[in-house]
XYZ file of C-alpha atoms in Angstrom:
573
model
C 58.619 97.058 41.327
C 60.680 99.643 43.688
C 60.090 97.272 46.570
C 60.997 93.967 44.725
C 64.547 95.518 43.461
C 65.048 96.543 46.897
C 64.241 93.037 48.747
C 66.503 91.024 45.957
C 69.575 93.430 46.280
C 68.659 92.755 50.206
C 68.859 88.988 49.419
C 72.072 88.940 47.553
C 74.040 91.329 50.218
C 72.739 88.733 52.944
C 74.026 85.589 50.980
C 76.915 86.895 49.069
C 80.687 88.575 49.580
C 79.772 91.037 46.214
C 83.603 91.551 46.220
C 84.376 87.615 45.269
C 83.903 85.124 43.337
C 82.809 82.639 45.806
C 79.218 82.751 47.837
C 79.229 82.490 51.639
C 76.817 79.829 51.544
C 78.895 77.603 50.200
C 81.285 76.533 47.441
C 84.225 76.748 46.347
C 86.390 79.422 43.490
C 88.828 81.819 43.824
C 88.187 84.522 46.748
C 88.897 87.948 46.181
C 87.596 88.658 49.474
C 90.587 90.407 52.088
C 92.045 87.669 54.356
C 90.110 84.790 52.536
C 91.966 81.761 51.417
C 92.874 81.761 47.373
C 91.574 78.860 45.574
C 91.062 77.333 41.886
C 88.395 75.550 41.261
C 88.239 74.659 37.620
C 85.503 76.130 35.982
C 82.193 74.765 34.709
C 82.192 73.822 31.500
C 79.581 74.630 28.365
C 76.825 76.869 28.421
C 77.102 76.745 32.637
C 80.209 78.559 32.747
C 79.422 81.725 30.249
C 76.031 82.185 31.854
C 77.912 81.835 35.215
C 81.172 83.452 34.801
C 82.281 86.554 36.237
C 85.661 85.986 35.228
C 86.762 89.816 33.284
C 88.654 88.595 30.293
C 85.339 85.620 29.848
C 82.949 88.953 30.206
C 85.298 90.638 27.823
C 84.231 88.115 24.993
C 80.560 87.967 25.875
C 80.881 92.002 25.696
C 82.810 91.235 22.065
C 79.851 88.452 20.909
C 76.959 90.410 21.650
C 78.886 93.815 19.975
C 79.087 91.982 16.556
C 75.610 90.608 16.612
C 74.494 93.982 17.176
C 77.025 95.506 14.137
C 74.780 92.339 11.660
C 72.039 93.989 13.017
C 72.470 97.389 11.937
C 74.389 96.357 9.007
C 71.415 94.278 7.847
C 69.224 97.201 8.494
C 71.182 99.599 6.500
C 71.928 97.646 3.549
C 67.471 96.864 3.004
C 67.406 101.109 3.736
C 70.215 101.445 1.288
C 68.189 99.019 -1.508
C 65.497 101.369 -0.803
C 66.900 104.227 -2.105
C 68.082 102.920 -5.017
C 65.237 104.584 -6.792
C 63.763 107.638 -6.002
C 60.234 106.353 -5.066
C 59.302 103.775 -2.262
C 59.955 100.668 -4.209
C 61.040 97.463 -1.839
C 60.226 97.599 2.058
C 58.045 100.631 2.023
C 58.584 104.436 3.812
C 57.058 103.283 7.205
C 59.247 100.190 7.423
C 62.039 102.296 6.164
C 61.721 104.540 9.245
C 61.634 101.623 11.591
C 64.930 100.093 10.571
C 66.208 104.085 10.499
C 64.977 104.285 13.858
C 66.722 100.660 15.086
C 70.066 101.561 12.683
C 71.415 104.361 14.995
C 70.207 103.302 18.343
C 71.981 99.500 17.909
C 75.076 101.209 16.438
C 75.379 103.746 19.061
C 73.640 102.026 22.422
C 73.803 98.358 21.407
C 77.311 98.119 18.893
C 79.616 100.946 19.831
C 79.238 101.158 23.569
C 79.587 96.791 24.455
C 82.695 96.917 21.792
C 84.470 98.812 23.566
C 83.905 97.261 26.926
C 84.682 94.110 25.342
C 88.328 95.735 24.864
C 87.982 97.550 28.441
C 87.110 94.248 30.454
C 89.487 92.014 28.938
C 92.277 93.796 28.648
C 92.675 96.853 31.270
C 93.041 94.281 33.955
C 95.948 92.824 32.049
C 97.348 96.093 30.987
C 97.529 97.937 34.693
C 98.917 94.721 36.813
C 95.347 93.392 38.512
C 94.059 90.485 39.072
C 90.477 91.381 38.136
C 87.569 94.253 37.717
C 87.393 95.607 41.041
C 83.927 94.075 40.704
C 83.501 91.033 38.999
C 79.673 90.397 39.915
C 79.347 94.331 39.138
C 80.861 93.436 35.917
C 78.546 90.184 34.852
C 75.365 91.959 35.841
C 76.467 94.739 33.409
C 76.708 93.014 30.590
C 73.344 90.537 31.392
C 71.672 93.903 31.375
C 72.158 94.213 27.731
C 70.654 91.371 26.012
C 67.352 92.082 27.413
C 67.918 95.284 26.576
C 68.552 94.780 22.825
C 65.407 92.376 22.706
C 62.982 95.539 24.319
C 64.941 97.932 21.442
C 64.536 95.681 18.851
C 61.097 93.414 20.374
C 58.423 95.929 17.498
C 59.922 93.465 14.525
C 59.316 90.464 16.133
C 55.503 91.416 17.367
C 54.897 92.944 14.876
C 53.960 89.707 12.636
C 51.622 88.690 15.958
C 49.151 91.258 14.918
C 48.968 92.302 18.614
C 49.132 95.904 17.629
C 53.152 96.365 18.947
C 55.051 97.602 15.844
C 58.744 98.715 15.656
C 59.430 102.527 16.760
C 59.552 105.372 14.313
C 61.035 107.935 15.624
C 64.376 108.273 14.729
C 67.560 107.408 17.302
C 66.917 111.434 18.662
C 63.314 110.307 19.639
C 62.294 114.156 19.150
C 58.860 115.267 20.917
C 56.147 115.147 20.083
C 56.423 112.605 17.313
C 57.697 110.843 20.309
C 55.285 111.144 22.738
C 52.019 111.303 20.266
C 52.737 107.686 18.825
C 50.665 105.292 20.229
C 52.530 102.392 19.374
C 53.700 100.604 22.498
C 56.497 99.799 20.828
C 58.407 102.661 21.826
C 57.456 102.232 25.409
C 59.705 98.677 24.983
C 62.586 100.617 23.029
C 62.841 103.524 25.636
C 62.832 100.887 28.616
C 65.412 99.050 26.503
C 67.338 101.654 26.051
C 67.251 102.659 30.012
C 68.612 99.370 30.326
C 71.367 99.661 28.353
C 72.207 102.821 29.911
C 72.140 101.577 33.668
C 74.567 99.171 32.237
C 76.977 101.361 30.897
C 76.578 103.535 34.654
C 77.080 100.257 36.295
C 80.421 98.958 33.975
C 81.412 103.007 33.906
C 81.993 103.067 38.235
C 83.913 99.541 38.135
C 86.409 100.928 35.402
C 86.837 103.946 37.471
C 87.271 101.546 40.545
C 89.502 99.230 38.919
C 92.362 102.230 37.559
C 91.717 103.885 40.826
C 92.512 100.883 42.933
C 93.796 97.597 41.167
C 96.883 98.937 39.346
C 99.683 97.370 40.191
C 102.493 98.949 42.397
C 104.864 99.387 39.202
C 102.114 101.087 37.529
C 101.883 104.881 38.644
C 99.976 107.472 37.334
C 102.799 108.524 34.572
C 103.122 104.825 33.274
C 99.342 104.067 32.641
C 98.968 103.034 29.476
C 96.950 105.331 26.863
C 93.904 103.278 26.392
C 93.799 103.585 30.245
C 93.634 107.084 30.067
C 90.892 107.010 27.522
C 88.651 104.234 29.350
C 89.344 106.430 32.540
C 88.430 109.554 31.054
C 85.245 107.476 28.791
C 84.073 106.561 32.042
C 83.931 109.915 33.731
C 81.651 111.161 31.183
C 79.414 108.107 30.794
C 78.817 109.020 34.896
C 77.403 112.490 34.378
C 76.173 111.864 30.983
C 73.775 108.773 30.665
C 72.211 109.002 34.064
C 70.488 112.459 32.734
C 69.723 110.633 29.466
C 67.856 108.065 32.172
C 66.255 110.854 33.495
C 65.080 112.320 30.112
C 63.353 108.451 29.045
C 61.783 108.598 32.225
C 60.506 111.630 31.421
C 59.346 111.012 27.890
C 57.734 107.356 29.121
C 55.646 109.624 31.586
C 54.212 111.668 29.071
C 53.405 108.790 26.919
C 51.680 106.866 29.458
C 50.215 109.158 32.307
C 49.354 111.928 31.153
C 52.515 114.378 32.345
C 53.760 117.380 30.116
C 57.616 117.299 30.116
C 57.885 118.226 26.738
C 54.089 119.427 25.712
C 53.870 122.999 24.557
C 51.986 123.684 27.604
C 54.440 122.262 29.947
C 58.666 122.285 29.266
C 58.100 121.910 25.499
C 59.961 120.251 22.774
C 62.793 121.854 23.468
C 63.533 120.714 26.431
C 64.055 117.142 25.066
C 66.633 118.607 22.714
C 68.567 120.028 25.496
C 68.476 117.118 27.866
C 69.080 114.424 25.061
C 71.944 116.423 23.429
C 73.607 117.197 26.728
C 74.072 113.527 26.616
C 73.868 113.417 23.134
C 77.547 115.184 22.050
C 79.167 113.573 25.175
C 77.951 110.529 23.520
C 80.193 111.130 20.815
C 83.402 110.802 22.582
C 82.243 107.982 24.754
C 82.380 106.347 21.384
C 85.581 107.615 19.784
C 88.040 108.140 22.769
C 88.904 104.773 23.564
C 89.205 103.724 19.583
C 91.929 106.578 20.453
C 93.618 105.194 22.709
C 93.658 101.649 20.739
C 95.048 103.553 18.058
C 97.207 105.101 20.225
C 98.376 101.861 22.079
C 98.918 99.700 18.784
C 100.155 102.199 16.523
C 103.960 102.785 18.011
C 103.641 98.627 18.046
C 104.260 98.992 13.890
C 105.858 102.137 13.866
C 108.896 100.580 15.870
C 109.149 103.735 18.120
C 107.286 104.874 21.744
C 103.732 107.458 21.262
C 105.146 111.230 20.283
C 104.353 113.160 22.436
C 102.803 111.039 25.044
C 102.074 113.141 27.695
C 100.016 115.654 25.210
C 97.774 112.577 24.036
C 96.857 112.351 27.704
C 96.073 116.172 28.519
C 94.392 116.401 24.796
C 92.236 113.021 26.017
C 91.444 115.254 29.323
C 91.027 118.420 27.896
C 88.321 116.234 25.417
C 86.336 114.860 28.159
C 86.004 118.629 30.031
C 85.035 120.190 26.808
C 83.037 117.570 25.512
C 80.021 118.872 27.744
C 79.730 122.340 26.824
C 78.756 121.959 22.906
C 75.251 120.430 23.016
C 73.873 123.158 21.483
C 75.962 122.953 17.943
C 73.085 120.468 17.196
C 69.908 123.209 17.927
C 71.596 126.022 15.611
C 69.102 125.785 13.940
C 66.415 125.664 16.635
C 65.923 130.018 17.042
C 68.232 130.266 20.314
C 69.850 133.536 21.443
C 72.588 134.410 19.001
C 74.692 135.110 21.649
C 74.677 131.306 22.866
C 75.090 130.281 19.521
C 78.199 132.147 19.269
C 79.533 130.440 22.798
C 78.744 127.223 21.335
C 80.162 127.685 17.991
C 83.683 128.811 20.020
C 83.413 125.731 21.920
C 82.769 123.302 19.043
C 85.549 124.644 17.229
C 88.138 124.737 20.130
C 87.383 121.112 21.038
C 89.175 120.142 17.557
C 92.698 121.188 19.056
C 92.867 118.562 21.021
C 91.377 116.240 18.722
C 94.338 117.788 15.859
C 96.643 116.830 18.610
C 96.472 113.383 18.659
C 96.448 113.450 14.860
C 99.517 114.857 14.742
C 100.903 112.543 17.417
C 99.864 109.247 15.363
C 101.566 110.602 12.330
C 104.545 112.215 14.149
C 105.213 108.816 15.551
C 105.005 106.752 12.008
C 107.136 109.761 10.915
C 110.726 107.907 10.120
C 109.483 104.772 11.777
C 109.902 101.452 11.202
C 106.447 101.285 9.495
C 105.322 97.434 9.252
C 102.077 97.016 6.975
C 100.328 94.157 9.321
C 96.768 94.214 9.455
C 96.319 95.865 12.811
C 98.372 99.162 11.448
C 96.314 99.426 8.211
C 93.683 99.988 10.252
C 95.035 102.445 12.349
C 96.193 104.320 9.477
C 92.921 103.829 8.135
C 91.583 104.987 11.200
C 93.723 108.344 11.065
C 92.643 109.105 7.413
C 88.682 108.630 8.006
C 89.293 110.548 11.669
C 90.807 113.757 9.788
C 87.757 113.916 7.415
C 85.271 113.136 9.768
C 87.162 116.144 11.559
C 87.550 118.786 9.229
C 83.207 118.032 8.285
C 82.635 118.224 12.186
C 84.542 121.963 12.121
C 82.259 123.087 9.448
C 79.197 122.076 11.130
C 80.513 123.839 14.547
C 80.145 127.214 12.193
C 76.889 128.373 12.624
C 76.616 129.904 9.164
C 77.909 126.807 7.125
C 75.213 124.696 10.206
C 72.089 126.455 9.133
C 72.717 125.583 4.743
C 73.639 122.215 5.997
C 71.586 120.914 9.159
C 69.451 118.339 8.697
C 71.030 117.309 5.174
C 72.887 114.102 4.306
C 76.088 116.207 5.070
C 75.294 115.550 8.474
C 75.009 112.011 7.890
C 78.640 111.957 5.912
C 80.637 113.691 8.819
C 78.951 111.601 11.686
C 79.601 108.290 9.671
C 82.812 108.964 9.115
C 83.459 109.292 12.388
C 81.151 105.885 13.986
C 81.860 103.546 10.886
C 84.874 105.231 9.070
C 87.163 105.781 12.621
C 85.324 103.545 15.228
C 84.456 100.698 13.985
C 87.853 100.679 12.297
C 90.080 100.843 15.585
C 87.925 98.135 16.789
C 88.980 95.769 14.167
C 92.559 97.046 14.660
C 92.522 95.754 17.952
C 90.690 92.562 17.075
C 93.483 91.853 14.747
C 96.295 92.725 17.379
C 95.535 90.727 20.191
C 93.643 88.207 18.321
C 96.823 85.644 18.935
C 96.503 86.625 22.352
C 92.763 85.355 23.061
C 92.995 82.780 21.154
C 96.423 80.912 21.013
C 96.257 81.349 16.915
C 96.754 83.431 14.070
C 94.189 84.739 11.487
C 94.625 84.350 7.894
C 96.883 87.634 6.913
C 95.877 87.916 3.264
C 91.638 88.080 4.056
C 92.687 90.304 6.910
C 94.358 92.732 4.118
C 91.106 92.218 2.111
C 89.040 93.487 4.754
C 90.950 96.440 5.502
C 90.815 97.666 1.474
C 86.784 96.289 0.886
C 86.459 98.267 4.019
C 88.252 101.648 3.436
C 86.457 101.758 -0.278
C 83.649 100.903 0.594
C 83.164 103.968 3.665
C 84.822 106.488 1.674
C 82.531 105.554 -1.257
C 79.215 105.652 0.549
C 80.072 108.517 3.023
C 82.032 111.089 0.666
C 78.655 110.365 -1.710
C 76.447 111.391 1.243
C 78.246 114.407 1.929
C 77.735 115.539 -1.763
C 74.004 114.923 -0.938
C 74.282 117.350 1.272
C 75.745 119.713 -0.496
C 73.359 119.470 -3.051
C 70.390 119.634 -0.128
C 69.488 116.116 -0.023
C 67.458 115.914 3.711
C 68.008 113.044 5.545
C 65.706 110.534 7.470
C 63.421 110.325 3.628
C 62.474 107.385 2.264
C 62.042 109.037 -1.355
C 63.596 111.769 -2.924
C 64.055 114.018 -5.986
C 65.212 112.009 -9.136
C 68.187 114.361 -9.550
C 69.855 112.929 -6.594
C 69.511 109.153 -7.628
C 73.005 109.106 -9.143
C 74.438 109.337 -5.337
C 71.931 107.341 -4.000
C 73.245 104.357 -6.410
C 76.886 105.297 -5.885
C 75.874 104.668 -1.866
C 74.223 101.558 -2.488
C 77.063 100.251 -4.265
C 79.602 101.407 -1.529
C 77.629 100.155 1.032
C 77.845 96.494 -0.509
C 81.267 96.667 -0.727
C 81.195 97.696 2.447
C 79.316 94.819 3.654
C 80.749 92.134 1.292
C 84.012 93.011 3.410
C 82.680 92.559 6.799
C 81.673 88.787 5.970
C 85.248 88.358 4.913
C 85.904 89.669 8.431
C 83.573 87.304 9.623
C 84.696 84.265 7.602
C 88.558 84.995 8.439
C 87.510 85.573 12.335
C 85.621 82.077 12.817
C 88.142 80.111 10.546
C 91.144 81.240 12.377
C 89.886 80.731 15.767
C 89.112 77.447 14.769
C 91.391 76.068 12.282
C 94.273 78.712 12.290
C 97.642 78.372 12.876
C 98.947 78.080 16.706
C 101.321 81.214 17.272
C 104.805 79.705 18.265
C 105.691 82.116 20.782
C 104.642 85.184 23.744
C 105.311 87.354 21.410
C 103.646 87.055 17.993
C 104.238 90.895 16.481
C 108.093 91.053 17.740
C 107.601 93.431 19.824
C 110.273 92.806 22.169
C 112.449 93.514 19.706
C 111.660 97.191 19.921
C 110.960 97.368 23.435
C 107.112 97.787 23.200
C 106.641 94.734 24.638
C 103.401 95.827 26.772
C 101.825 93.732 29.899
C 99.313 92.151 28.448
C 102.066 90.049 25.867
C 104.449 89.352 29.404
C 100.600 87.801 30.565
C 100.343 85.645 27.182
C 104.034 84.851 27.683
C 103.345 83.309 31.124
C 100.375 81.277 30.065
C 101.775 79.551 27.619
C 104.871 79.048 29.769
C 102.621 77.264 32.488
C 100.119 76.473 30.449
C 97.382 76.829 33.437
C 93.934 77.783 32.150
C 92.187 80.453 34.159
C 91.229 79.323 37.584
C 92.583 75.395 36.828
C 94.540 73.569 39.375
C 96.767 71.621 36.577
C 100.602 72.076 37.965
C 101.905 70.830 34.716
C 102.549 71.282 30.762
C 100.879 68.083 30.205
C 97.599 69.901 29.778
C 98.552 72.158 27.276
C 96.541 71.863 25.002
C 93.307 71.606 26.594
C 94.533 74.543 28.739
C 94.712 76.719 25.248
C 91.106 75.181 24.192
């Protein structure tokens, strides 16, 4: 396999310039080559040209498709888990079933959902924001993302074998994949989820470098250091840990695929033991964390001061609190194995760390609502989300700093409080942002504007619906409900059923996202101007709007030759 990899990489540096768009061997497209002659070909059209494409704000949307088929994914999965518990004994899909979808819930949220929605935000609009023409490596940039929908078919490929009777059921092992249970099932299919999940990983290494590249070296030459926009900062930052962090979770699935297959002892008692796993998947583990949440920062910080009518407070700290994240974010691993009989000492570090890496994150809280403080507050769907955002962030905060305390950490570890705090901050604060900056630059992606009133909808179905499920799972907790069970005591079935019902408003909202989303794009009304949200009017008029602003005013489509307005409106289909 070593030697095929190596002879078609060979291949493709013979026959292709890797930095353009155009192969030697022919062709035509726009060079990005040094010295090479820029043309504009138009593009293929249909299926050809998103299979093709390598164009960053076309990758952008292929990142953003194959996010929110992922989010139905896990959102289907939880709401059959949620029906589950609706009574205390196994009643509907059964406790081995149960732990399957458990198992594919938090790896598609975290590996196959959270991760590809942000890069749909990173590759469309960073270029756009910084002054560059492209990703500093467009092929770089389409083999990332065709990386991920094999991987998502080896994570998710038990539940469709399954029904083959060929003996390849889905994984149950949980998202942590903790040894042994890990390494002692025999079902081969966790051999496809952990080579799915590799996959996923390289991908996120391989999109990680080109963001890196592209801030290092495609910004234009008005855009210095001091005027890079905040969700800049945080992809930059993102980036820098997804480079020390998943290539050691790669590393640990190798590991854990050798001891299932030949025979090695990684993590066997008589070899590095259990614990080992814990330490190597948690080092990437926490990081993972604020891969996830620092760039739905910087949205929020980018779109906020948009409806506030005023610049980011405090800008300046929001970028050293961002850095001082991404430092600190590597030394608290251990806040998850309090529990685990480690030196007290080390527990003590760890607890100090964990609890100092909330002053950044209070930072940034107090920037957002220093900067709405006497603003010109404007209730648009983008900044109800934002705020929304800030409200789930603080709780998911303030449970996070009570876990960091080892004596609060060993009552609650392993309980549905655990499940509460970490929800509040993936679903409550992330997914949140995400449809914050859906809403914001939806005008700008796709000439039109969504229906206002569903968009309102969403945000209220959505805020009741996570406080609902999530403040019920932290009373759970409290009351030493363990997670990961498919049955339960009968004295905790009045939270389970106050859950269930959050979770379907919950999900009754997301197809009114999903309605408003598909209607507008295709039916909604055309925006009239560059500059849909006023912003000019305030002077937060960022680069991305001046970009949307020029394409209407030549109304060229992306790599088309047309010299003319007469195309407009095939130019904005």
């Amino acid at each position: 396999m070593g030697v095929l990899l190596v002879a078609v990489v060979a291949y493709i540096l013979r026959i292709e310039d890797w930095r353009s768009y155009t192969p030697l061997s022919g062709g035509g497209g726009g060079a990005y080559r040094e010295g090479a002659a820029v043309t504009h070909e138009e593009k293929p059209g249909g299926l050809a040209r998103w299979l093709t494409t390598v164009d960053h704000k076309d990758i952008g949307m292929l990142y953003g498709l194959y996010g929110l088929v992922a989010f139905a994914w896990g959102g289907i999965a939880i709401l059959l888990m949620r029906t589950e518990l609706l009574t205390p004994e196994t009643a509907v899909i059964g406790a081995n079933f149960y732990n399957s979808l458990l198992t594919s819930h938090g790896i598609t949220m975290l590996f196959l959902f959270g991760t590809p929605i942000i890069a749909a935000f990173g590759n469309y609009f960073i270029p756009l924001l910084i002054g560059a023409d492209d990703m500093a490596f467009p092929r770089v940039n389409a083999i990332a993302f065709w990386l991920l929908p094999p991987g998502a078919l080896l994570i998710w490929g038990g539940f469709f074998l399954a029904p083959l009777g060929i003996g390849v059921d889905p994984a149950q092992t949980s998202w942590t994949m903790y040894t042994p249970l890990s390494v002692e099932q025999t079902n081969p299919g966790v051999d496809l989820m952990l080579l799915g999940l590799h996959l996923t990983g390289v991908s996120a290494t391989m999109g990680a470098i080109n963001f890196i590249a592209t801030i290092f070296t495609e910004r234009g030459e008005e855009v210095g250091w001091e005027r890079l926009d905040i969700f800049s900062w945080t992809m930059l930052t993102q980036s820098g840990i997804i480079l020390f962090a998943f290539p050691l979770l790669g590393s640990a699935l190798v590991m854990l695929l050798l001891d299932r297959n030949f025979g090695t002892t990684f993590f066997a008692a008589e070899g590095g033991g259990p614990l080992l796993w814990q330490h190597l998947f948690w080092f990437f583990g926490h990081p993972e964390v604020y891969i996830l949440v620092l760039p739905p920062m910087g949205l929020v910080s980018l779109i906020l001061p948009r409806f506030a009518g005023r610049k980011l407070f405090g800008f300046k700290f929001v970028v050293y609190s961002t850095l001082a994240i991404g430092v600190l974010s590597f030394g608290v691993w251990a806040h998850h194995m309090f529990s685990t009989g480690i030196d007290p000492r080390i527990r003590g570090s760890f607890m100090a760390v964990s609890l100092a890496i909330a002053v950044p994150s209070a930072v940034k809280v107090f920037n957002w609502i220093t900067t709405m403080w006497n603003g010109k507050i404007r209730l648009a769907a983008p900044m109800l989300f934002c705020i929304g955002f800030v409200q789930n962030f603080i709780i998911g905060g303030v449970t996070g700093v009570f876990l960091a305390s080892v004596p609060v950490d060993l009552v609650l570890h392993d309980t549905y409080y655990v499940v509460g705090h970490f929800h509040f901050i993936v679903m409550g604060a992330i997914a949140v942002a995400g449809f914050a900056g859906i809403y914001y630059w939806f005008p700008l992606y796709t000439g039109r504007m969504y229906q206002q009133t569903l968009a309102k909808w969403h945000f209220w179905l959505t805020m009741i619906g996570t406080n609902v499920v999530f403040f019920a799972l932290l009373l759970l907790g409290y009351g030493g409900m363990p997670r990961r069970y498919a049955t339960y005591l009968p004295q905790f079935q009045d939270l389970h059923l106050v859950a269930g019902i959050g979770t379907f408003v919950l999900a009754f909202g997301q197809l009114i996202f999903v309605w408003n989303i598909v209607t507008s794009w295709l039916e909604g009304r055309r925006v009239e101007s560059g500059d849909p949200w006023s912003l000019e009017d305030d002077g937060m008029k960022t680069k991305e709007w001046a970009w949307f602003e020029r394409k209407r005013d030549t109304a060229i489509t992306d790599g088309g030759e047309s010299d003319s307005r007469d195309n407009s409106e095939s130019a904005e289909d």
